[in-house]
PDB file of C-alpha atoms in Angstrom:
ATOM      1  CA  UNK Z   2     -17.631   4.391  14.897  1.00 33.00           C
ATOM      2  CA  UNK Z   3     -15.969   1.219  13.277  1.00 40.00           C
ATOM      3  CA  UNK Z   4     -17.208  -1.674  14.533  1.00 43.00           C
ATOM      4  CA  UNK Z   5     -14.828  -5.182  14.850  1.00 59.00           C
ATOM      5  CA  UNK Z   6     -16.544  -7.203  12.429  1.00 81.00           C
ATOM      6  CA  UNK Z   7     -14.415  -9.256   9.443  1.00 91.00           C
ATOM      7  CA  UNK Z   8     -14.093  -9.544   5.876  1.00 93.00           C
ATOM      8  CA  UNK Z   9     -12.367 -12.305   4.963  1.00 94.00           C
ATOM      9  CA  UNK Z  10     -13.852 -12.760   1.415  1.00 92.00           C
ATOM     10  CA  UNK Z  11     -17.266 -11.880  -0.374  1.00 90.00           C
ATOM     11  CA  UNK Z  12     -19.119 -13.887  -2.754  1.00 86.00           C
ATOM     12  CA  UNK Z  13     -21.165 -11.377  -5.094  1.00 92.00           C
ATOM     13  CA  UNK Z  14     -23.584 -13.302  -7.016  1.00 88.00           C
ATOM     14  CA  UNK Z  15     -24.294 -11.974 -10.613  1.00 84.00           C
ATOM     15  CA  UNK Z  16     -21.109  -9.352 -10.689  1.00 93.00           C
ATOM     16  CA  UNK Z  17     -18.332 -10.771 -12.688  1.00 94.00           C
ATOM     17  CA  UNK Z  18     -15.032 -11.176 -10.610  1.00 95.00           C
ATOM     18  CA  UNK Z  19     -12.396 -10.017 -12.602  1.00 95.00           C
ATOM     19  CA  UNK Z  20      -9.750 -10.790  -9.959  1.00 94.00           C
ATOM     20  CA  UNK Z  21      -8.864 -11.819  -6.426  1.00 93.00           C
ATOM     21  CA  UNK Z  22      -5.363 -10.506  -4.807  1.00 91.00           C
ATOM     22  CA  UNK Z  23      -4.149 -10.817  -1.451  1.00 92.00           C
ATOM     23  CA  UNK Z  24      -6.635  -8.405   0.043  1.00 95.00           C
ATOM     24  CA  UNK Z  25      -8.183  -6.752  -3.030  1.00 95.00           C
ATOM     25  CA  UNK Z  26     -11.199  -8.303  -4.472  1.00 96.00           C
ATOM     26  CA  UNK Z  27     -12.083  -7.386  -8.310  1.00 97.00           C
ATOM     27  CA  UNK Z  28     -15.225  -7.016  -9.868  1.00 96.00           C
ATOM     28  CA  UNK Z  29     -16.116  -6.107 -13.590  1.00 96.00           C
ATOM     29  CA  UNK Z  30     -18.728  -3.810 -13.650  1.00 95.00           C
ATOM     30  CA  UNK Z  31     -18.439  -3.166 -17.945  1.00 92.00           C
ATOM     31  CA  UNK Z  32     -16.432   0.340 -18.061  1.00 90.00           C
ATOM     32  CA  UNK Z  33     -15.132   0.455 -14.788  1.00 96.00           C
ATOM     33  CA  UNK Z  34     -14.097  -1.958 -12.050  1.00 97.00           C
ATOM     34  CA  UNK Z  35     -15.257  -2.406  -8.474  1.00 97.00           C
ATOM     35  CA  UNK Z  36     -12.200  -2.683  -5.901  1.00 97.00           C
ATOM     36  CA  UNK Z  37     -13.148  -4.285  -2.884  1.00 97.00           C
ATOM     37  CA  UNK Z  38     -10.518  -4.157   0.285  1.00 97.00           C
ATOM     38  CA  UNK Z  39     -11.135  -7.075   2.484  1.00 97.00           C
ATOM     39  CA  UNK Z  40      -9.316  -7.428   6.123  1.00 97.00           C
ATOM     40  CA  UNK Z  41      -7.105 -10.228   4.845  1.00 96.00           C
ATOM     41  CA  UNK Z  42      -3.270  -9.437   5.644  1.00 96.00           C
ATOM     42  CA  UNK Z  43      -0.344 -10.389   4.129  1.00 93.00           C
ATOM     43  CA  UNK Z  44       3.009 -10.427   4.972  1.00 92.00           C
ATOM     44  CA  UNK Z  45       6.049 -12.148   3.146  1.00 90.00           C
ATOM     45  CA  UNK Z  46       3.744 -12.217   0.467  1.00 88.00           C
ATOM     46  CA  UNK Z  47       1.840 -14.838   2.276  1.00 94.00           C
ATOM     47  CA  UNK Z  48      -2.321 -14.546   3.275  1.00 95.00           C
ATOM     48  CA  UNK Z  49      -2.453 -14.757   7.336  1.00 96.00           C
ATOM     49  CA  UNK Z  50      -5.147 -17.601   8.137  1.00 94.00           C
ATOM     50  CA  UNK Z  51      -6.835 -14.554  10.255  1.00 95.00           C
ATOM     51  CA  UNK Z  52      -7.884 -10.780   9.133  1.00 95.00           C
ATOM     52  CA  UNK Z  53      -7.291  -7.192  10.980  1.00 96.00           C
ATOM     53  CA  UNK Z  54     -10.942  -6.051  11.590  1.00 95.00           C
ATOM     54  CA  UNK Z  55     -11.856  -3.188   9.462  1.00 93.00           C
ATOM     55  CA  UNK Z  56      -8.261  -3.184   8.119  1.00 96.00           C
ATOM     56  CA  UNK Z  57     -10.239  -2.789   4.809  1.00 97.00           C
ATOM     57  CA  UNK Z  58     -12.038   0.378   5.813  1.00 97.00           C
ATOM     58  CA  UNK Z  59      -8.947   2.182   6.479  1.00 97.00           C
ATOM     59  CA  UNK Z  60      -7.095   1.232   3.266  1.00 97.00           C
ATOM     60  CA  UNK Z  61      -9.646   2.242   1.072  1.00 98.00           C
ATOM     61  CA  UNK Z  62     -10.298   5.779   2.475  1.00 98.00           C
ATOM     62  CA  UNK Z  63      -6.750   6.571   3.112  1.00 98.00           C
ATOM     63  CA  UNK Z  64      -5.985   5.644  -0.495  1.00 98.00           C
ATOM     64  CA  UNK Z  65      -9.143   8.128  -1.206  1.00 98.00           C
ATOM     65  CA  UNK Z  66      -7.509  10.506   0.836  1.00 98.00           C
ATOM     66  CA  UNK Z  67      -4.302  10.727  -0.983  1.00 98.00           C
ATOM     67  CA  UNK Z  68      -5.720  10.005  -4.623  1.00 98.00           C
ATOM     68  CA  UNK Z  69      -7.381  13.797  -3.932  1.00 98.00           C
ATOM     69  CA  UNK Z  70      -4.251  15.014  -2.065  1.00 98.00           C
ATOM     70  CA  UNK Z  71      -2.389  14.201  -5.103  1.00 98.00           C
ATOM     71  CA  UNK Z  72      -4.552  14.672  -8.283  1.00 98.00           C
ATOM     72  CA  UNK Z  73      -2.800  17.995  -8.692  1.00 98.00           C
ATOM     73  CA  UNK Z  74       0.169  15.946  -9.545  1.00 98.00           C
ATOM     74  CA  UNK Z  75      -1.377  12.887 -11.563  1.00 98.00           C
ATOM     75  CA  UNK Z  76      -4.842  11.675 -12.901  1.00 98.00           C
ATOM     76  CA  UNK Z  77      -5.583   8.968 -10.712  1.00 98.00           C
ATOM     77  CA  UNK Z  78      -8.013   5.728 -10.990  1.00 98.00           C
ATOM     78  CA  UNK Z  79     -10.783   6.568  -8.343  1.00 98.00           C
ATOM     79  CA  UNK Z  80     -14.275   7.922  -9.452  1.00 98.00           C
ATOM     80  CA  UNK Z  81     -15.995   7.555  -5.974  1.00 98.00           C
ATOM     81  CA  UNK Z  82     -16.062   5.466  -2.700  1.00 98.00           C
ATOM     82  CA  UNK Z  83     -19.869   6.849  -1.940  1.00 98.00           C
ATOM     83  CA  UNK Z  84     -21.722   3.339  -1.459  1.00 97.00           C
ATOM     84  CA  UNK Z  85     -25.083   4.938  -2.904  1.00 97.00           C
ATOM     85  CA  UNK Z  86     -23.109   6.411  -6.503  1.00 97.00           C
ATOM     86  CA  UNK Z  87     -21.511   3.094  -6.624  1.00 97.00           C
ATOM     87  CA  UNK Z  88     -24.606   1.412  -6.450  1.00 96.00           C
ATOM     88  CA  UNK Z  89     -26.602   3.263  -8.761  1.00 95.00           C
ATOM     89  CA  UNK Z  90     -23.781   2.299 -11.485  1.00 92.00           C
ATOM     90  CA  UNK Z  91     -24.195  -1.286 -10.153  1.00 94.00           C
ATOM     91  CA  UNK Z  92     -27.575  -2.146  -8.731  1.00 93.00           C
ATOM     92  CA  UNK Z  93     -26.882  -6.020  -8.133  1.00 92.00           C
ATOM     93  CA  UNK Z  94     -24.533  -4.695  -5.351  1.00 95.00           C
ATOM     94  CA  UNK Z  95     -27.913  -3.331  -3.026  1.00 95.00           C
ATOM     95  CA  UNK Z  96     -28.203  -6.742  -1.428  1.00 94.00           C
ATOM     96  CA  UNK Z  97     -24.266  -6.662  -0.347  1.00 95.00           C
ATOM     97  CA  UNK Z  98     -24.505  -2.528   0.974  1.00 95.00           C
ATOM     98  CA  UNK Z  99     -23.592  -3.881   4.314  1.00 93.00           C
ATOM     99  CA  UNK Z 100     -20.715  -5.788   3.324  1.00 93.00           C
ATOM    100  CA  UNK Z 101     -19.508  -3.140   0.881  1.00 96.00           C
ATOM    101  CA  UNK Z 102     -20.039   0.229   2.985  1.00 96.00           C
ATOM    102  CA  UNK Z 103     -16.847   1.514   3.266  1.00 97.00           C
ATOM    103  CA  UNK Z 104     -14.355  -0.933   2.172  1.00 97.00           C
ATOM    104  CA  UNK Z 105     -15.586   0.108  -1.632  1.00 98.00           C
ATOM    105  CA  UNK Z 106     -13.878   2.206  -5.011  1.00 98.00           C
ATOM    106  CA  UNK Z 107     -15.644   2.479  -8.172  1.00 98.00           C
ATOM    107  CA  UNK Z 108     -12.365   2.594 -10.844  1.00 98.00           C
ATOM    108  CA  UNK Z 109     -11.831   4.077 -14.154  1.00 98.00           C
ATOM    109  CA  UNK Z 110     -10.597   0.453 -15.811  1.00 97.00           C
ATOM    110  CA  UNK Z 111      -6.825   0.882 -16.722  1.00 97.00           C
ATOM    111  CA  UNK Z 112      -4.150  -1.284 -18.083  1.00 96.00           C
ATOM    112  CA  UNK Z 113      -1.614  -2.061 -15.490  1.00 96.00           C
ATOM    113  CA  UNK Z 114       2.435  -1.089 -15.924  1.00 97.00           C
ATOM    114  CA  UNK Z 115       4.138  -4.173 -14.635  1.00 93.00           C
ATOM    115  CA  UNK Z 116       6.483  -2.196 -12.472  1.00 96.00           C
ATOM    116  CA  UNK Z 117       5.980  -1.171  -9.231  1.00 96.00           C
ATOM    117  CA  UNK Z 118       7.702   1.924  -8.353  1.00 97.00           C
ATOM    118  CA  UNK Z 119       8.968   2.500  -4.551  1.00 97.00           C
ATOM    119  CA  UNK Z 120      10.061   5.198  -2.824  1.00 98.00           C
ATOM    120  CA  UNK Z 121      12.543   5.474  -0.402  1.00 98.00           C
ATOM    121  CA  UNK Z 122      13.455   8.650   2.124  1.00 98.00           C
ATOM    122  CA  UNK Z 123      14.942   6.815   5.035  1.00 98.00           C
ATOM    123  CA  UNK Z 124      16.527   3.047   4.636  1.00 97.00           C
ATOM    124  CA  UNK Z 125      15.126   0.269   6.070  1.00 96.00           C
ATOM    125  CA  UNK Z 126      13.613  -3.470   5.587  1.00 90.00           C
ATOM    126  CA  UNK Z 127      14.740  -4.719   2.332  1.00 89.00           C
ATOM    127  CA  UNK Z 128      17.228  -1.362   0.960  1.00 93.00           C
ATOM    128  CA  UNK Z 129      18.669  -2.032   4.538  1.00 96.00           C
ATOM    129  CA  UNK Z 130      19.490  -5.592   3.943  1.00 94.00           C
ATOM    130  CA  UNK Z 131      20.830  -4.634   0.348  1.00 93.00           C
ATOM    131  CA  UNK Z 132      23.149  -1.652   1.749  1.00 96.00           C
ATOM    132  CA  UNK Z 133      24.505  -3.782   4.410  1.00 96.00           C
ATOM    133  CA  UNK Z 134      25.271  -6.317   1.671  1.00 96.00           C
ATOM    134  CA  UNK Z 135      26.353  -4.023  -1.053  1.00 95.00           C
ATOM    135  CA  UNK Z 136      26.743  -0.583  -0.135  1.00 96.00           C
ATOM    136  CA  UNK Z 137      23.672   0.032  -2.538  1.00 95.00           C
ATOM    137  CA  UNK Z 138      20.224  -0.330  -3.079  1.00 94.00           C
ATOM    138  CA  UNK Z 139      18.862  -1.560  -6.447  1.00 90.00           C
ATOM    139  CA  UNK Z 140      22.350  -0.595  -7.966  1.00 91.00           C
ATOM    140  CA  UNK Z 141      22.288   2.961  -6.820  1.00 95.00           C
ATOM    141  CA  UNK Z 142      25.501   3.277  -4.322  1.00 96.00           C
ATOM    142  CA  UNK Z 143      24.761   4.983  -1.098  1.00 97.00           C
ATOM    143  CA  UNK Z 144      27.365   6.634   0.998  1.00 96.00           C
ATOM    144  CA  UNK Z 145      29.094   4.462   3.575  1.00 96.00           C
ATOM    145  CA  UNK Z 146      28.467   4.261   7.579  1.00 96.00           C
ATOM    146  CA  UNK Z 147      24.552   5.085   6.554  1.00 97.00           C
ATOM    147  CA  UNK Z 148      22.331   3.668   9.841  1.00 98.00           C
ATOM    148  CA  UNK Z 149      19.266   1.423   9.792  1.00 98.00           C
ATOM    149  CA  UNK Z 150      16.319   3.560   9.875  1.00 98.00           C
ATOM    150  CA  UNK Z 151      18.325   6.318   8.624  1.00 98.00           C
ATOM    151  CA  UNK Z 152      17.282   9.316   6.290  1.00 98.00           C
ATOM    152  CA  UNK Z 153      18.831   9.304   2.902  1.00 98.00           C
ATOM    153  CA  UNK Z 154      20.804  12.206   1.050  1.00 96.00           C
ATOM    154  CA  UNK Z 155      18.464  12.496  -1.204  1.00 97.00           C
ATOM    155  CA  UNK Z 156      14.901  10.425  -1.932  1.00 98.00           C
ATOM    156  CA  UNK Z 157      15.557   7.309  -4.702  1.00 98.00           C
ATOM    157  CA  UNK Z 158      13.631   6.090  -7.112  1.00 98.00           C
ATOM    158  CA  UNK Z 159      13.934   1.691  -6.669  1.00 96.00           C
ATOM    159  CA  UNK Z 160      11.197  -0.070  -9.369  1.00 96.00           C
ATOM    160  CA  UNK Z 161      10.659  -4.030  -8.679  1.00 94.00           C
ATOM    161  CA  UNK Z 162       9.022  -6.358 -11.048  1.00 89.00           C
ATOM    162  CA  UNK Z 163       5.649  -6.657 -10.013  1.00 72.00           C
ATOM    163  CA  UNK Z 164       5.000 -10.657  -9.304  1.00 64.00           C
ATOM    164  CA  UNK Z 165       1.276 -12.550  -9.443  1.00 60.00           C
ATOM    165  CA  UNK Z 166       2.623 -15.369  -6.888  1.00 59.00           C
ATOM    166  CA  UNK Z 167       5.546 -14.971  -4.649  1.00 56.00           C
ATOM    167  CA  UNK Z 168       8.215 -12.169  -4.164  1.00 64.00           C
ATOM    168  CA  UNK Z 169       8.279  -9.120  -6.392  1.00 76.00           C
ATOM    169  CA  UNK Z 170      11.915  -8.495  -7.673  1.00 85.00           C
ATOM    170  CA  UNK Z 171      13.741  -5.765  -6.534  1.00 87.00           C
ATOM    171  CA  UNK Z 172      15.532  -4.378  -9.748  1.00 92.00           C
ATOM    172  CA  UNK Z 173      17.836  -1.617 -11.210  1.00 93.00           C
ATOM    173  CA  UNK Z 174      16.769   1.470 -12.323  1.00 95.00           C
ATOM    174  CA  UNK Z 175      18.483   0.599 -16.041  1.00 95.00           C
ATOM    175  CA  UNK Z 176      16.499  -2.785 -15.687  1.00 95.00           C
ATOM    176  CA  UNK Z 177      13.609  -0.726 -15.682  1.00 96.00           C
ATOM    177  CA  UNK Z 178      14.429   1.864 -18.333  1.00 97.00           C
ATOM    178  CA  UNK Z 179      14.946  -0.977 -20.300  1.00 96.00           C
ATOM    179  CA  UNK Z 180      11.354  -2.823 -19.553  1.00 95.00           C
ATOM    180  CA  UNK Z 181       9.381   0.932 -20.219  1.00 97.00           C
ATOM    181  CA  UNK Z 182      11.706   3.059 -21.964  1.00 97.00           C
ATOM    182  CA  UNK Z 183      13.350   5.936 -21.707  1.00 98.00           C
ATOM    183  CA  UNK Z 184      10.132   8.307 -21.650  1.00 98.00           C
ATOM    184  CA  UNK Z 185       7.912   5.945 -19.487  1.00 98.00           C
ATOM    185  CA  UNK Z 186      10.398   5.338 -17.236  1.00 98.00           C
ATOM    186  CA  UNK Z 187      11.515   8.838 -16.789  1.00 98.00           C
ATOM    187  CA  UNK Z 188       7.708   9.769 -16.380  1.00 98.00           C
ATOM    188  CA  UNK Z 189       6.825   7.527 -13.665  1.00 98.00           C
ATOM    189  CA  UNK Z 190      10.055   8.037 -11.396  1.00 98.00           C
ATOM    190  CA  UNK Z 191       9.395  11.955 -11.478  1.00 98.00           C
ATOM    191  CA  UNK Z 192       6.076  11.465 -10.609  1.00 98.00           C
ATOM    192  CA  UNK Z 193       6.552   8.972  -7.612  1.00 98.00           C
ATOM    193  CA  UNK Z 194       9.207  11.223  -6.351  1.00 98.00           C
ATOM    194  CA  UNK Z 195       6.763  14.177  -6.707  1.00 98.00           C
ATOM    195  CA  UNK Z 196       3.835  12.254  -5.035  1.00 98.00           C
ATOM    196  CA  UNK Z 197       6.154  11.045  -2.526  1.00 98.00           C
ATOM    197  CA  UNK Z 198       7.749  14.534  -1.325  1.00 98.00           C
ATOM    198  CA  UNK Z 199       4.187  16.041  -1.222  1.00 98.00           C
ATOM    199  CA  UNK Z 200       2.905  13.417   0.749  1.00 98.00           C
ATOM    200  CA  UNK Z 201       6.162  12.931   3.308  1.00 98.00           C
ATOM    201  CA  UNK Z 202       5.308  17.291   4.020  1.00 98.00           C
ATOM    202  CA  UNK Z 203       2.236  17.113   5.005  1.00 98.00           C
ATOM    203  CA  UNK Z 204       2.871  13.723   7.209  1.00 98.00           C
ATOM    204  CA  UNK Z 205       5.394  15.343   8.729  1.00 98.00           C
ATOM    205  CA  UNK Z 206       3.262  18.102   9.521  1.00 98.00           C
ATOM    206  CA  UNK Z 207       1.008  15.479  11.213  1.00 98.00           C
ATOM    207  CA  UNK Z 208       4.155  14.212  13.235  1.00 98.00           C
ATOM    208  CA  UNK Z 209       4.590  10.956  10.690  1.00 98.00           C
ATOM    209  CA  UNK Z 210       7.415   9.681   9.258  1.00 98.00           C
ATOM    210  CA  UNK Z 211       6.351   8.130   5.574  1.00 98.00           C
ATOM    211  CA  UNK Z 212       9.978   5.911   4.899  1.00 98.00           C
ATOM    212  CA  UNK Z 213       9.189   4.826   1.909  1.00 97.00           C
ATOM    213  CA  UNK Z 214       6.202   3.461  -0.094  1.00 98.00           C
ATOM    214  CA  UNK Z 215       5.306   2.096  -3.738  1.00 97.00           C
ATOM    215  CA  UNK Z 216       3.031   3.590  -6.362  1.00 98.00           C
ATOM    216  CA  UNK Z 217       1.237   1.755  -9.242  1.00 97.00           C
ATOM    217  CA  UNK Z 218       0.543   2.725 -12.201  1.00 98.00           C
ATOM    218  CA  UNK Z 219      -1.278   2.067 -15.145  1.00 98.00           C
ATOM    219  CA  UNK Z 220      -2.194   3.533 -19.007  1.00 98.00           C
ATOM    220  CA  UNK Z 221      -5.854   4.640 -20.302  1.00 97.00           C
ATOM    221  CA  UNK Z 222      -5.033   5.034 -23.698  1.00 96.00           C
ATOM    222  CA  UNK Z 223      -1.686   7.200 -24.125  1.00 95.00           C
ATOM    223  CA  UNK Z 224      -2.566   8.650 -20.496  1.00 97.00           C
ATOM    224  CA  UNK Z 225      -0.364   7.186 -17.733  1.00 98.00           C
ATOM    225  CA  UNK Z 226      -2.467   7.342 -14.205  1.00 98.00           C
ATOM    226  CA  UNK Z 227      -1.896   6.276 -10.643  1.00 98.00           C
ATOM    227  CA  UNK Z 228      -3.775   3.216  -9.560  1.00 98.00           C
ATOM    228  CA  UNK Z 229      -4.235   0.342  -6.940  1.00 96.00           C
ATOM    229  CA  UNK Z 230      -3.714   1.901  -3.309  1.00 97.00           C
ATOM    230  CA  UNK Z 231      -1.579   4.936  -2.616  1.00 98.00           C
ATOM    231  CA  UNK Z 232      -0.025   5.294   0.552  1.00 98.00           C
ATOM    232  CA  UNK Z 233      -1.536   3.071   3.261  1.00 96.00           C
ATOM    233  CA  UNK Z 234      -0.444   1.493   6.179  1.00 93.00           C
ATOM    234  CA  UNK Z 235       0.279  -2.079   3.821  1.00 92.00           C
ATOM    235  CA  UNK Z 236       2.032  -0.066   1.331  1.00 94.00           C
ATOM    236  CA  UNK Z 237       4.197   2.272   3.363  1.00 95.00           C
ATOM    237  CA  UNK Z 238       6.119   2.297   6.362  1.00 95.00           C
ATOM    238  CA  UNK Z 239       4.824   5.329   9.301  1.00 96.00           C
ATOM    239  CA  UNK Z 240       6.828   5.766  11.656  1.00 97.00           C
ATOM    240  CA  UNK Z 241       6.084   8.369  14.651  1.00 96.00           C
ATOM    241  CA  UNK Z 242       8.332  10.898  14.545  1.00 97.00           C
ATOM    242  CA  UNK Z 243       8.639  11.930  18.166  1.00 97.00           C
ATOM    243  CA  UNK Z 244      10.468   8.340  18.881  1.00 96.00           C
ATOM    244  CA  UNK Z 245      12.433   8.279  16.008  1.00 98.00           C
ATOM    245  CA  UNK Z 246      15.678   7.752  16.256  1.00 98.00           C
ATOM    246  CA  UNK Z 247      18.432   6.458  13.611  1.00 98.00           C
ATOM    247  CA  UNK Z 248      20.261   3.192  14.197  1.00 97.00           C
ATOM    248  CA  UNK Z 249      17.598   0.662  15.071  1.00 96.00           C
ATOM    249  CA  UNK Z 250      13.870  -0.387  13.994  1.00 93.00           C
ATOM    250  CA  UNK Z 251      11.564   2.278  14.442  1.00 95.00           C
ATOM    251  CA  UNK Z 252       7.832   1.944  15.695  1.00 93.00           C
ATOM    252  CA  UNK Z 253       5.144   1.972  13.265  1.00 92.00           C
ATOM    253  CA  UNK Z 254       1.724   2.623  12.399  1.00 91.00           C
ATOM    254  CA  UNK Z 255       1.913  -0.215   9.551  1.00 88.00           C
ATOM    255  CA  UNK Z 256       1.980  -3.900   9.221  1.00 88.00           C
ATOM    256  CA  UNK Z 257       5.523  -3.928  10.040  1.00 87.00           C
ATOM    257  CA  UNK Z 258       4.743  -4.579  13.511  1.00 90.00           C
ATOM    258  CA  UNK Z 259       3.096  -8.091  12.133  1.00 94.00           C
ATOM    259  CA  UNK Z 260       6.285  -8.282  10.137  1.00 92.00           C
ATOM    260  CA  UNK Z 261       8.218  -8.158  13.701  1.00 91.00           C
ATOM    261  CA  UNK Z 262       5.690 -10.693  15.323  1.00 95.00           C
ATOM    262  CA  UNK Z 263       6.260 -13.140  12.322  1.00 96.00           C
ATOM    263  CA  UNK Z 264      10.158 -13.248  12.951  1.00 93.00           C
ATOM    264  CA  UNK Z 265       9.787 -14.015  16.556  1.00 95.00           C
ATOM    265  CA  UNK Z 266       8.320 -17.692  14.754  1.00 96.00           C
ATOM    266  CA  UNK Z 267       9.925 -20.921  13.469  1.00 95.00           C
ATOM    267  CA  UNK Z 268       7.798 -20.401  10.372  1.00 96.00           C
ATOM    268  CA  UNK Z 269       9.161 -20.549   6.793  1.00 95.00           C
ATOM    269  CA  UNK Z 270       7.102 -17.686   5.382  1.00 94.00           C
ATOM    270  CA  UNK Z 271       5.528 -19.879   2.889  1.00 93.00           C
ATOM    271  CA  UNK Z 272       1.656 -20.398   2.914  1.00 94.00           C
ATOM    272  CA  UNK Z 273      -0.198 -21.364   4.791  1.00 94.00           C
ATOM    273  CA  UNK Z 274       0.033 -18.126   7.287  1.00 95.00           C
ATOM    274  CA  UNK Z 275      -0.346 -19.143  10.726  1.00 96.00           C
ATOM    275  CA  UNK Z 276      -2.782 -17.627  12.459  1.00 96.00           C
ATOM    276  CA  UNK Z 277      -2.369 -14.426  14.119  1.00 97.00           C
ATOM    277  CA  UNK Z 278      -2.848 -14.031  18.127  1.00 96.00           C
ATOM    278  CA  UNK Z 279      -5.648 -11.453  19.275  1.00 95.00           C
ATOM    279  CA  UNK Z 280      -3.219  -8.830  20.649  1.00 95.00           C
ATOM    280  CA  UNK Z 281      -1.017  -8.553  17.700  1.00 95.00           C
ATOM    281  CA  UNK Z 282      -4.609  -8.265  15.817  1.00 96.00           C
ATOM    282  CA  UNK Z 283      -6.280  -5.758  17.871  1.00 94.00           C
ATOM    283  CA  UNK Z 284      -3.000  -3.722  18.051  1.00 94.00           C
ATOM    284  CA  UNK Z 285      -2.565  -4.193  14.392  1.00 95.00           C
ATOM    285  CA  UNK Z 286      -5.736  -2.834  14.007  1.00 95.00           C
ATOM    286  CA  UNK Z 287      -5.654   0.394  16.524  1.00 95.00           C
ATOM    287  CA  UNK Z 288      -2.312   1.074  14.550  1.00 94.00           C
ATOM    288  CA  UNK Z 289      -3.969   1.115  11.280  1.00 94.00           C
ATOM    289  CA  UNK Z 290      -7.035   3.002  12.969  1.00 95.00           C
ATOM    290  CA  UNK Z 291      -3.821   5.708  14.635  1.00 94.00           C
ATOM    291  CA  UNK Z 292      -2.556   6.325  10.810  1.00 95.00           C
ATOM    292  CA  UNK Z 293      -6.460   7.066   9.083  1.00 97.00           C
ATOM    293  CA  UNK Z 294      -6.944   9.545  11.941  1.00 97.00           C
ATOM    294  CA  UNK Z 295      -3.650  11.446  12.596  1.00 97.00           C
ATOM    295  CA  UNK Z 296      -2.823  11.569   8.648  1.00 97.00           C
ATOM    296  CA  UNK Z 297      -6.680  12.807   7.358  1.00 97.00           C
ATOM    297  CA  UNK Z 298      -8.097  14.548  10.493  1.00 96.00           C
ATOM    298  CA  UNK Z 299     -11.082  12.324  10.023  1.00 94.00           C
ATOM    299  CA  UNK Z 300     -12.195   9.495  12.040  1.00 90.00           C
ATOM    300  CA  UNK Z 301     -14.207   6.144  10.254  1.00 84.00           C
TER     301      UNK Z 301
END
């Protein structure tokens, strides 16, 4: 059972940290990394002041999920989320096993691809707000009277710059062909299209809609593998399919529904986050908790 406990942050004493993102903590372990998911939340690019209990827990074995789902398609970044093997590569991190348990991927160390590449079946959040403006989304023209929420002709291919601080970029698919080249480029939109497609089946099987999600990348030597997360609730947008319906937001098993809450506030979406009310956190969480069980078959 998962209990309702918080991670917020950890403070490993004698691992190196090799770097700290909105919810991922790094750690340099020599020839591989440590990825650590804490419960922080983000949204609008901005750190809540409050976490989604065991938010962390879900992320990383969902992403463990689909890295093995999808190996048959790309080499992926994940050696093993078993807290013993990790610790026997690391034995500094026996006092933290607690802590750790769960929310835990030993890496293969890779060199990141500055692009992020998303994936969109269905149109919403910010391809909606492009269409509406511009008929398109990232310069690819869609047809006209398409509806919010609904599915596209065909599944596109829209890279964004990948930002340290503050928005990522939405950007053209010659803007990226450009940035990687033509063989790069071509590589990585096949593949997140292929990844995509195999995931969206079996989802669908499962009575999930995946809308659209992003994929990272990154190079070990002249080898291009998937890294970071792979289709999780912060990454994706699930939408249960027996209340969908085109023309309006759908529900969601992701963190659109803080998204939603966040809108309802006279807040600028610059930090600090305000802090987030219980209900919207324990519903945040049981949604996260819904999307693990009904998309693996397992429970945590």
């Amino acid at each position: 059972m998962m209990t309702t406990k918080t991670v917020l942050s950890l403070d490993i004493k004698d691992v190196k940290l090799f770097k700290r993102g909105k919810v991922r903590e790094v750690y340099d372990l020599g020839d591989e990394l440590l990825f650590v998911v804490t419960d922080r939340i983000s949204a609008f690019d901005v750190i809540m002041a409050n976490g989604i209990p065991e938010k962390g827990k879900v992320l990383n074995n969902i992403s463990a999920f689909w890295f093995d789902f999808t190996s048959d398609i790309v080499e992926n970044h994940m050696i093993t989320i078993d807290i013993d093997e990790i610790i026997a590569a690391e034995p500094g991190l026996e006092p933290y096993r607690e802590a750790l348990e769960g929310r835990t991927m030993l890496v293969k160390k890779a060199e990141p691809i500055d692009v992020e590449c998303i994936v969109r079946g269905y149109i919403s959040g910010s391809g909606w707000k492009d269409y509406r403006k511009t008929g398109a989304v990232c310069g690819i023209k869609l047809p006209e009277g398409l509806k919010q929420s609904g599915k596209l002709p065909e599944v596109i291919f829209t890279p964004s710059t990948k930002a340290e601080e503050g928005h990522d970029i939405n950007i053209s698919q010659e803007v990226a062909r450009q940035q990687l080249g033509d063989e790069t480029f071509e590589y990585l939109k096949s593949t997140s299209i292929a990844i995509y497609e195999k995931a969206r089946d079996h989802a669908a099987s499962k009575g999930i809609i995946i809308a659209d999600t992003k994929f990272e990348f990154g190079r070990i030597g002249d080898k291009i593998i998937l890294m970071d997360e792979a289709l999780t609730p912060d990454s994706s947008r699930f939408w249960p399919s027996d209340d969908y319906e085109p023309g309006r937001p759908q529900k969601s098993f992701d963190k659109q529904f803080v998204r939603d809450y966040l809108e309802t506030l006279d807040w600028d979406k610059t930090p600090p986050g305000p802090e987030l009310p219980e209900d919207i956190v324990q519903k945040t969480t049981e949604k996260y908790r819904q999307a693990y069980s009904i998309l693996t078959g397992r429970e945590l």
